[in-house]
mmCIF file of C-alpha atoms and ligand atoms in Angstrom:
data_model
loop_
_atom_site.group_PDB
_atom_site.id
_atom_site.type_symbol
_atom_site.label_atom_id
_atom_site.label_comp_id
_atom_site.label_asym_id
_atom_site.label_seq_id
_atom_site.Cartn_x
_atom_site.Cartn_y
_atom_site.Cartn_z
ATOM 1 C CA MET P 1 -29.139 65.523 -139.351
ATOM 2 C CA THR P 2 -30.560 64.053 -136.181
ATOM 3 C CA GLU P 3 -34.196 63.762 -135.225
ATOM 4 C CA SER P 4 -34.313 67.316 -133.810
ATOM 5 C CA PRO P 5 -32.394 69.537 -136.207
ATOM 6 C CA MET P 6 -32.200 73.291 -135.952
ATOM 7 C CA CYS P 7 -31.565 76.017 -138.477
ATOM 8 C CA SER P 8 -27.793 76.465 -138.768
ATOM 9 C CA TYR P 9 -28.272 80.198 -139.393
ATOM 10 C CA CYS P 10 -30.765 81.474 -136.812
ATOM 11 C CA LEU P 11 -30.283 78.473 -134.474
ATOM 12 C CA ARG P 12 -34.035 78.058 -134.005
ATOM 13 C CA PRO P 13 -34.932 74.429 -133.333
ATOM 14 C CA ARG P 14 -37.675 72.894 -135.431
ATOM 15 C CA VAL P 15 -41.030 73.877 -133.982
ATOM 16 C CA GLY P 16 -44.397 72.629 -135.196
ATOM 17 C CA ALA P 17 -44.694 72.608 -138.972
ATOM 18 C CA MET P 18 -41.435 74.522 -139.456
ATOM 19 C CA ARG P 19 -39.546 72.976 -142.343
ATOM 20 C CA LEU P 20 -35.796 72.828 -142.812
ATOM 21 C CA PHE P 21 -33.734 72.340 -145.949
ATOM 22 C CA ALA P 22 -31.154 70.009 -144.448
ATOM 23 C CA SER P 23 -27.928 68.286 -145.414
ATOM 24 C CA PRO P 24 -25.656 66.250 -143.140
ATOM 25 C CA LEU P 25 -23.661 69.413 -142.413
ATOM 26 C CA ALA P 26 -26.227 72.182 -142.150
ATOM 27 C CA ALA P 27 -29.894 73.053 -142.281
ATOM 28 C CA ILE P 28 -31.648 76.274 -143.183
ATOM 29 C CA CYS P 29 -35.198 77.249 -142.221
ATOM 30 C CA GLU P 30 -37.625 78.765 -144.697
ATOM 31 C CA ASP P 31 -37.318 82.241 -143.157
ATOM 32 C CA CYS P 32 -33.521 82.260 -143.438
ATOM 33 C CA ALA P 33 -33.661 80.805 -146.954
ATOM 34 C CA ARG P 34 -36.130 83.502 -148.052
ATOM 35 C CA ASN P 35 -33.949 86.197 -146.439
ATOM 36 C CA ALA P 36 -30.883 84.837 -148.238
ATOM 37 C CA VAL P 37 -32.658 84.830 -151.612
ATOM 38 C CA ALA P 38 -33.903 88.384 -151.001
ATOM 39 C CA ALA P 39 -30.371 89.493 -150.072
ATOM 40 C CA PHE P 40 -28.922 87.956 -153.240
ATOM 41 C CA GLU P 41 -31.641 89.526 -155.367
ATOM 42 C CA SER P 42 -31.179 92.982 -153.843
ATOM 43 C CA ASP P 43 -27.372 93.008 -154.049
ATOM 44 C CA PRO P 44 -25.976 92.414 -157.546
ATOM 45 C CA THR P 45 -22.309 92.677 -156.473
ATOM 46 C CA PRO P 46 -20.262 89.500 -156.926
ATOM 47 C CA SER P 47 -19.058 89.550 -153.302
ATOM 48 C CA ASP P 48 -20.323 87.330 -150.511
ATOM 49 C CA LEU P 49 -23.178 88.633 -148.406
ATOM 50 C CA PRO P 50 -23.281 88.647 -144.618
ATOM 51 C CA GLY P 51 -25.502 86.082 -142.956
ATOM 52 C CA PRO P 52 -27.961 86.826 -140.193
ATOM 53 C CA ALA P 53 -26.767 88.845 -137.229
ATOM 54 C CA THR P 54 -25.547 86.905 -134.231
ATOM 55 C CA PRO P 55 -28.799 85.357 -133.011
ATOM 56 C CA TRP P 56 -27.946 85.677 -129.314
ATOM 57 C CA GLU P 57 -28.233 89.456 -129.476
ATOM 58 C CA ARG P 58 -32.029 89.226 -129.430
ATOM 59 C CA LEU P 59 -32.149 86.660 -126.611
ATOM 60 C CA ASP P 60 -32.375 87.300 -122.887
ATOM 61 C CA ASN P 61 -29.953 85.469 -120.583
ATOM 62 C CA GLU P 62 -32.231 82.488 -119.947
ATOM 63 C CA ALA P 63 -32.961 82.003 -123.636
ATOM 64 C CA LEU P 64 -29.269 82.317 -124.456
ATOM 65 C CA LEU P 65 -28.370 79.694 -121.831
ATOM 66 C CA ALA P 66 -31.135 77.419 -123.105
ATOM 67 C CA ARG P 67 -29.612 77.478 -126.584
ATOM 68 C CA ILE P 68 -26.087 76.562 -125.497
ATOM 69 C CA PRO P 69 -26.828 72.818 -125.208
ATOM 70 C CA GLU P 70 -28.359 72.910 -128.697
ATOM 71 C CA VAL P 71 -25.227 74.556 -130.098
ATOM 72 C CA ALA P 72 -23.041 72.025 -128.260
ATOM 73 C CA LYS P 73 -25.133 69.221 -129.766
ATOM 74 C CA ALA P 74 -24.689 70.722 -133.240
ATOM 75 C CA SER P 75 -20.939 70.878 -132.591
ATOM 76 C CA ARG P 76 -20.882 67.190 -131.682
ATOM 77 C CA GLU P 77 -22.816 66.374 -134.858
ATOM 78 C CA VAL P 78 -20.291 68.291 -136.969
ATOM 79 C CA GLN P 79 -17.441 66.445 -135.224
ATOM 80 C CA GLU P 80 -19.141 63.117 -135.971
ATOM 81 C CA HIS P 81 -19.511 64.161 -139.589
ATOM 82 C CA LEU P 82 -15.840 65.131 -139.720
ATOM 83 C CA GLY P 83 -15.003 61.665 -138.445
ATOM 84 C CA ARG P 84 -16.926 60.136 -141.356
ATOM 85 C CA TRP P 85 -15.005 62.329 -143.840
ATOM 86 C CA VAL P 86 -11.708 61.251 -142.310
ATOM 87 C CA ALA P 87 -12.832 57.605 -142.428
ATOM 88 C CA ALA P 88 -13.643 58.062 -146.116
ATOM 89 C CA ALA P 89 -10.160 59.478 -146.676
ATOM 90 C CA ARG P 90 -8.622 56.498 -144.883
ATOM 91 C CA GLU P 91 -10.693 54.075 -146.992
ATOM 92 C CA ARG P 92 -8.965 55.717 -149.966
ATOM 93 C CA HIS P 93 -5.630 54.996 -148.256
ATOM 94 C CA ILE P 94 -4.859 58.700 -147.876
ATOM 95 C CA SER P 95 -2.057 58.997 -145.338
ATOM 96 C CA TRP P 96 -2.488 60.326 -141.815
ATOM 97 C CA ALA P 97 0.135 62.943 -142.739
ATOM 98 C CA ARG P 98 -2.032 64.318 -145.551
ATOM 99 C CA ILE P 99 -5.178 64.176 -143.425
ATOM 100 C CA GLY P 100 -3.341 66.003 -140.643
ATOM 101 C CA GLU P 101 -2.149 68.579 -143.159
ATOM 102 C CA ALA P 102 -5.736 69.120 -144.329
ATOM 103 C CA LEU P 103 -6.808 69.643 -140.719
ATOM 104 C CA ASP P 104 -3.820 71.862 -139.896
ATOM 105 C CA MET P 105 -2.557 69.366 -137.354
ATOM 106 C CA THR P 106 0.275 66.874 -137.152
ATOM 107 C CA ARG P 107 0.036 63.337 -138.512
ATOM 108 C CA GLN P 108 0.240 62.087 -134.932
ATOM 109 C CA SER P 109 -2.578 64.367 -133.757
ATOM 110 C CA ALA P 110 -4.824 63.324 -136.653
ATOM 111 C CA TRP P 111 -4.161 59.635 -135.982
ATOM 112 C CA GLU P 112 -4.788 59.986 -132.236
ATOM 113 C CA ARG P 113 -8.018 61.856 -132.784
ATOM 114 C CA PHE P 114 -9.562 59.803 -135.585
ATOM 115 C CA ARG P 115 -7.992 56.316 -135.521
ATOM 116 C CA GLY P 116 -10.957 54.683 -133.828
HETATM 117 ZN ZN1 ZN B 201 -33.265 80.048 -139.738
#
């Protein structure tokens, strides 16, 4: 994660003493983690549970527009992380064809996108 991570679920940026449980791919705030645990505890079925509602529904237009750069930044971070996974695959001498197959793209497209 970068120096200003946000919760991947509610998309709230870190504010004050807010803590996140973060990995390179995602972070979850305490509120979302508690809600997830409560949902698991209240629903004993083996099926997956829905995550939080789309967070933009409770935002006005200005707040929604203010979040878009944060979401775009998160997207760039995920793309950078994907590049590191592809680099790890290449270090293992996995072919561009197999990497492309894993990404549902052609060998040529995978090579053009990740060769650098
Ligand atoms: Zn959250």
